[in-house]
GROMACS .gro file of C-alpha atoms in nm:
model
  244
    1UNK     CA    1   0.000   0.000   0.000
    2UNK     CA    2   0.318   0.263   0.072
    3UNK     CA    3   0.504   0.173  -0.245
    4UNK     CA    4   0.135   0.196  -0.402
    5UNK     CA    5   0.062   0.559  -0.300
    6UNK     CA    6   0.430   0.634  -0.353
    7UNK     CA    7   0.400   0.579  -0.681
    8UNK     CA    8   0.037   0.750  -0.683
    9UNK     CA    9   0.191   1.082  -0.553
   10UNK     CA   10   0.514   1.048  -0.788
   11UNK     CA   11   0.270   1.021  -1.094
   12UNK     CA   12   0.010   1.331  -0.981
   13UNK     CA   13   0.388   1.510  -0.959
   14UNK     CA   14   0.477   1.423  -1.282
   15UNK     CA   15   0.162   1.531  -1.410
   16UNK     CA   16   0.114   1.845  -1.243
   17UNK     CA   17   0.508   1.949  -1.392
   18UNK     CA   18   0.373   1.833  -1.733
   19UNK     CA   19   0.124   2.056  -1.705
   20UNK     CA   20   0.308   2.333  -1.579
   21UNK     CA   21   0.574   2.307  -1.884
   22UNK     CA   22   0.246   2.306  -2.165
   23UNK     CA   23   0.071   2.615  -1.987
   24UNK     CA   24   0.419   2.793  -1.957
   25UNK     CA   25   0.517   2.700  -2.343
   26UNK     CA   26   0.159   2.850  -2.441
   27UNK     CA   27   0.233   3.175  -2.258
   28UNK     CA   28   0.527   3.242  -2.527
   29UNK     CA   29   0.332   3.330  -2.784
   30UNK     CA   30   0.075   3.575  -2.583
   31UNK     CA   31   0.054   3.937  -2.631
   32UNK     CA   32   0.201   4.160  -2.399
   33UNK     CA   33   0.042   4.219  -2.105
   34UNK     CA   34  -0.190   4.499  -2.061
   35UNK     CA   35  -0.212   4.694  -1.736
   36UNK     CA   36  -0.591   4.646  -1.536
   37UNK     CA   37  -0.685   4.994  -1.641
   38UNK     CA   38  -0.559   5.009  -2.005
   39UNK     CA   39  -0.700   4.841  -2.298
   40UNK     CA   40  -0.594   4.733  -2.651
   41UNK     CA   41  -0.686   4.949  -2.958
   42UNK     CA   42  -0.641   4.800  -3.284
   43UNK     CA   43  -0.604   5.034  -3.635
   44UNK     CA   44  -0.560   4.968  -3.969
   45UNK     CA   45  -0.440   5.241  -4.177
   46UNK     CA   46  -0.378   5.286  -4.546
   47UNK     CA   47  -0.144   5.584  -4.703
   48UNK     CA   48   0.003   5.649  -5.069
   49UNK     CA   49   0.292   5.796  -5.178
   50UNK     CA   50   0.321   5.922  -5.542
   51UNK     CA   51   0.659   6.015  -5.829
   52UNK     CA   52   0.657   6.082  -6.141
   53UNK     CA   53   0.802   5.747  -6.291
   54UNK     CA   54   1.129   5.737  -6.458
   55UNK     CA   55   1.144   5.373  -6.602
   56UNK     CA   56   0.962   5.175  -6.884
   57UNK     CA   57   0.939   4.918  -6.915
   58UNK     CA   58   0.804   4.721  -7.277
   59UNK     CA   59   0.817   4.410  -7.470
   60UNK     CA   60   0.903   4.431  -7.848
   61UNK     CA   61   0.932   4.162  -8.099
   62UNK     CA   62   0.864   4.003  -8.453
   63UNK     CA   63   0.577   3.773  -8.611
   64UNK     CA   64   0.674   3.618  -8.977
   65UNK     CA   65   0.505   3.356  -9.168
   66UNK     CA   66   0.611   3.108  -9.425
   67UNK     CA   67   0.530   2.735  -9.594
   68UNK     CA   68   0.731   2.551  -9.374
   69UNK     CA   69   0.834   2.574  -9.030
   70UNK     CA   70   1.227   2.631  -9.083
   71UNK     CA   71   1.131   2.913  -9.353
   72UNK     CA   72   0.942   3.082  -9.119
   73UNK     CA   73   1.206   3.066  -8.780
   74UNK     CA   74   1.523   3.205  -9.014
   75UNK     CA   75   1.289   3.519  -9.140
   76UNK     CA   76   1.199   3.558  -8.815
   77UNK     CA   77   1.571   3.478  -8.664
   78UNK     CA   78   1.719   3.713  -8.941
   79UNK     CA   79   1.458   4.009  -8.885
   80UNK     CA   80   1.491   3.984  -8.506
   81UNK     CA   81   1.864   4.070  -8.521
   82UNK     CA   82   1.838   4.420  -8.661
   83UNK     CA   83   1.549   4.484  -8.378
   84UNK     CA   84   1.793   4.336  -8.106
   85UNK     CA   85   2.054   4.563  -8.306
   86UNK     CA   86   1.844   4.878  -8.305
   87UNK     CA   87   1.764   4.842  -7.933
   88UNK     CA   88   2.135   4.828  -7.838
   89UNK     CA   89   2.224   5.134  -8.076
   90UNK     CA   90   1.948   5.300  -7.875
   91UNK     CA   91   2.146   5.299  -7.579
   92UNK     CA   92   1.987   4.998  -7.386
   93UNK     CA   93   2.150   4.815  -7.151
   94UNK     CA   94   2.253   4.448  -7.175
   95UNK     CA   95   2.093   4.399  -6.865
   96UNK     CA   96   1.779   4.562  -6.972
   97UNK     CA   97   1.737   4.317  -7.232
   98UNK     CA   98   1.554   3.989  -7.194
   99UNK     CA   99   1.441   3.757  -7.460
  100UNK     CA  100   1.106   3.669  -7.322
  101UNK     CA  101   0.957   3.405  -7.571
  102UNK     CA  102   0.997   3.234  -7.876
  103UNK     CA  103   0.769   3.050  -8.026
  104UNK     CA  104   0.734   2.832  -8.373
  105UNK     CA  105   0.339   2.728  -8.470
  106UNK     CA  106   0.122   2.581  -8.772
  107UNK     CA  107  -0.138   2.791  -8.914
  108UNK     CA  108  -0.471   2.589  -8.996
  109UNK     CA  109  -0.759   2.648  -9.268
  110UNK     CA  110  -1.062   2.506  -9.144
  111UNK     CA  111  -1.340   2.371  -9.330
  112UNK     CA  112  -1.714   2.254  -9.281
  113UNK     CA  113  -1.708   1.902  -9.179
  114UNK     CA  114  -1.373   1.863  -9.241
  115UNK     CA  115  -1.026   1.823  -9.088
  116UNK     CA  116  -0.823   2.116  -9.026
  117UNK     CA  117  -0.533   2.193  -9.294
  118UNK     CA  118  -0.196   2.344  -9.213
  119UNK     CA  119  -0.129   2.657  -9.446
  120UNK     CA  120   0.165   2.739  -9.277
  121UNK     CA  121   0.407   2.878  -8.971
  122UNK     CA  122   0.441   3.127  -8.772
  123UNK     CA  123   0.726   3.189  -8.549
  124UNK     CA  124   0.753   3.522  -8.353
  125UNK     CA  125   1.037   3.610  -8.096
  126UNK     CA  126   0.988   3.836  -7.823
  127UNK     CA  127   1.231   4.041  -7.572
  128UNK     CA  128   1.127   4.239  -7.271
  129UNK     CA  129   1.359   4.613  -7.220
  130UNK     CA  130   1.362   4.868  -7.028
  131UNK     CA  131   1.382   5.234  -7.101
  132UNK     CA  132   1.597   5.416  -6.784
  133UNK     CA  133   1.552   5.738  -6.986
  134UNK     CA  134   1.182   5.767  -7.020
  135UNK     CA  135   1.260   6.152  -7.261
  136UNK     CA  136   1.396   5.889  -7.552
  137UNK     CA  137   1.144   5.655  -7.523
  138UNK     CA  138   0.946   5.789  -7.861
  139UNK     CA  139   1.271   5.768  -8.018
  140UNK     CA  140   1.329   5.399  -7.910
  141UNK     CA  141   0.987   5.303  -8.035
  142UNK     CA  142   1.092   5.440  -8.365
  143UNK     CA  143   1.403   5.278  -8.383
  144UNK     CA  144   1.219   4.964  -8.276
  145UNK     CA  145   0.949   5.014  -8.565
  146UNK     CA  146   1.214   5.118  -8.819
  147UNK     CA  147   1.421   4.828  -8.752
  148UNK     CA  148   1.169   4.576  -8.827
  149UNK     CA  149   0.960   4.493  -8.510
  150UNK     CA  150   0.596   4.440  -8.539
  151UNK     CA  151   0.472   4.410  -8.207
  152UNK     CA  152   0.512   4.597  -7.912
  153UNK     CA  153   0.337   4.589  -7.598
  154UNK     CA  154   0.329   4.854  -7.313
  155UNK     CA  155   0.490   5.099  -7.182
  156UNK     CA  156   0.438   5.006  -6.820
  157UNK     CA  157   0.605   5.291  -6.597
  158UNK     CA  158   0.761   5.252  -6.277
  159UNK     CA  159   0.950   5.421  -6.014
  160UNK     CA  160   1.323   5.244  -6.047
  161UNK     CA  161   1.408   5.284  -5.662
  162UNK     CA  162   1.057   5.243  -5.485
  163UNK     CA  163   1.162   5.187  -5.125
  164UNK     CA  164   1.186   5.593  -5.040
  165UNK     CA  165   0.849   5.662  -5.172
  166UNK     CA  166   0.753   5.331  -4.975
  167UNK     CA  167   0.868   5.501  -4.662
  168UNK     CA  168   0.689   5.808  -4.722
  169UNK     CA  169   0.394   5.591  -4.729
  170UNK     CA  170   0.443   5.371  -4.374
  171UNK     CA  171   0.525   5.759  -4.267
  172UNK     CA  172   0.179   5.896  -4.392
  173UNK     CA  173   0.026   5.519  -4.247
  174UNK     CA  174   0.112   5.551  -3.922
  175UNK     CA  175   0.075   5.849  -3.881
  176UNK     CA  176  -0.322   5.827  -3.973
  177UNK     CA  177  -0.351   5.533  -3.748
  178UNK     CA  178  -0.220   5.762  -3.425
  179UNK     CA  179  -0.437   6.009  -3.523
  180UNK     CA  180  -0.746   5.758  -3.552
  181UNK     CA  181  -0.620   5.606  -3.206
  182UNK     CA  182  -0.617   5.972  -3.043
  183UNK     CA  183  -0.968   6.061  -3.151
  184UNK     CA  184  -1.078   5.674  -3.057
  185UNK     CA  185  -0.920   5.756  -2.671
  186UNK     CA  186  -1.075   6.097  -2.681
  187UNK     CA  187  -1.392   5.969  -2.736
  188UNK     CA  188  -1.365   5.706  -2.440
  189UNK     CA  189  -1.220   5.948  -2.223
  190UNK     CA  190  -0.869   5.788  -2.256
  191UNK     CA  191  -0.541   5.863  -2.393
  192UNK     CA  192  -0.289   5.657  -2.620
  193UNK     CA  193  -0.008   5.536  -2.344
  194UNK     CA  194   0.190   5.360  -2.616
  195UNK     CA  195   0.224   5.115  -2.947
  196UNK     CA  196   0.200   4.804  -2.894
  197UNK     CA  197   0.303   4.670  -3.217
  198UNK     CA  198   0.314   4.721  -3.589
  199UNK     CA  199   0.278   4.499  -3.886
  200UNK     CA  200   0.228   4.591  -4.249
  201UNK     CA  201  -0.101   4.385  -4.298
  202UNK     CA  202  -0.150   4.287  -4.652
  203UNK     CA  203   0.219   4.316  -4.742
  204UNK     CA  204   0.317   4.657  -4.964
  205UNK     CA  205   0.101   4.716  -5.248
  206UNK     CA  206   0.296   4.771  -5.589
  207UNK     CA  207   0.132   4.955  -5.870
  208UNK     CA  208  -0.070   4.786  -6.102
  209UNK     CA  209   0.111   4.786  -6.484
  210UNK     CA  210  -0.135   4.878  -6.786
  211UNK     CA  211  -0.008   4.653  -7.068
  212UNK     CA  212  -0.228   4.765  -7.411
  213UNK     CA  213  -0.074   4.577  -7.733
  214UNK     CA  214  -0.048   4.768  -8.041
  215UNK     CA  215   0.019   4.721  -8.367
  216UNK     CA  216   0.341   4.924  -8.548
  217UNK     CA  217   0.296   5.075  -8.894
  218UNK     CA  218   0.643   5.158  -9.004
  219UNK     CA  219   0.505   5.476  -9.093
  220UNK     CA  220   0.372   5.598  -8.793
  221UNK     CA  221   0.510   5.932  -8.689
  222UNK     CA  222   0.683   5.920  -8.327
  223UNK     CA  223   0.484   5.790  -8.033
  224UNK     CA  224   0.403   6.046  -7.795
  225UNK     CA  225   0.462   5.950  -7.430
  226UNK     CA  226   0.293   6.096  -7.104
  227UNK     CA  227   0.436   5.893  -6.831
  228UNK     CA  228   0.219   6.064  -6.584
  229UNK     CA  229   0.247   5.951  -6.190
  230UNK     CA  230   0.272   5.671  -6.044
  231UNK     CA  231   0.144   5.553  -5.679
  232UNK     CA  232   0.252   5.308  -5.429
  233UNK     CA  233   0.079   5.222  -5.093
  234UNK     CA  234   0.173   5.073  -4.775
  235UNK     CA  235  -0.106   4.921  -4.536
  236UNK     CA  236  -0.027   4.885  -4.163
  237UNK     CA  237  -0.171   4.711  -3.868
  238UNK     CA  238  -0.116   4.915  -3.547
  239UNK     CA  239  -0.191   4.830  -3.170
  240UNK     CA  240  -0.223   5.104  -2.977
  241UNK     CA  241  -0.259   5.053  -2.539
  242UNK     CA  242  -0.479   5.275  -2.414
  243UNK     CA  243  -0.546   5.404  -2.061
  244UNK     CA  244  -0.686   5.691  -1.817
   0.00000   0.00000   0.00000
């Protein structure tokens, strides 16, 4: 009966430290503690920031046709070259040039109640570039145009080194939210002791590029360009303690 209620008491100890270790590993994760007079306030507060742009960004390529599928890739291969030529004598960057696809495909006739027929190929390269010096970009479509490319697609503008204009954004976010939290204490008779703790809820919001394809006549006069502004915002989740 001893060595039973030995072991009795030795198991309720083990238990009881068990449970002392699983409450104390659940505490880790809990907020911080909040004095008995203070509460938590929690904002969410959304701020933009906008520049004028000073990169484009574009893709630019060539479409050929032929009877066979070989015919149509060395048109295509041979025509390509002078655009890739004329983007470089442009002034663009090796690192701002990026072939983005190339594809080789039949062309089909189709008929009532009958199999489709091949006609032909098509094969069509395409390279992504981007203009650092958006003044010249009318005189880079031209050169793209004169040079043999018959598809381009963009500009899409964007601010080259967004995280300053990000900043000014969290700045102008957080800001708002204390000012939200000071009129939320002032209406409960409190006052904002402190933060509590910031996140940027929804991650940074980039802006949103407007692609529009278009098709280049050779004799188009030069493209007029208006890069206008462009916007970023930054979204932030504050806590805020308040007390008397």
């Amino acid at each position: 009966m001893r060595i039973a209620a030995t072991r009795l008491l030795l198991a309720a100890s083990l238990a009881a430290g068990s449970l002392a270790m699983t409450s104390a590993h659940a505490r880790t994760g809990d907020p911080p503690a909040v004095p008995a007079d203070g509460t938590l306030l929690s904002v969410s507060a959304r701020a933009e920031a906008s520049r004028v742009p000073d990169v484009a960004s574009l893709s630019t390529g060539v479409v050929t046709q032929a009877a066979d599928a070989n015919a149509a890739l060395k048109a295509n291969s041979a025509q390509m070259a002078k655009v890739v030529a004329a983007i470089r004598a442009a002034g663009i960057a090796e690192r701002d040039i990026q072939t983005s696809g190339i594809s080789v495909h039949p062309q089909y006739r189709y008929g009532d109640n009958q199999p489709p027929t091949i006609t032909g190929y098509q094969a069509s390269n395409t390279v992504s570039i981007k203009v650092r010096d958006i003044a010249r970009l009318g005189e880079v479509l031209d050169a793209l145009v004169a040079s043999g490319a018959n598809q381009v697609n963009g500009p899409s503008f964007e601010i080259d080194r967004p995280e300053a204009v990000y900043d000014e954004a969290r700045r102008d976010a957080l800001e708002l939210a204390r000012a939200r939290a000071e009129m939320y204490a002032k209406s409960l008779g409190m006052r904002v002791r402190r933060i509590v703790s910031i996140s940027e809820g929804g991650g940074l919001q980039p802006p949103v590029p407007m692609m529009k394809a278009m098709a280049m006549d050779a004799r188009m006069e030069s493209a007029p360009v208006a890069p206008g502004e462009t916007t970023l915002s930054a979204s932030l989740d504050v806590v805020f303690e308040l007390g008397n």
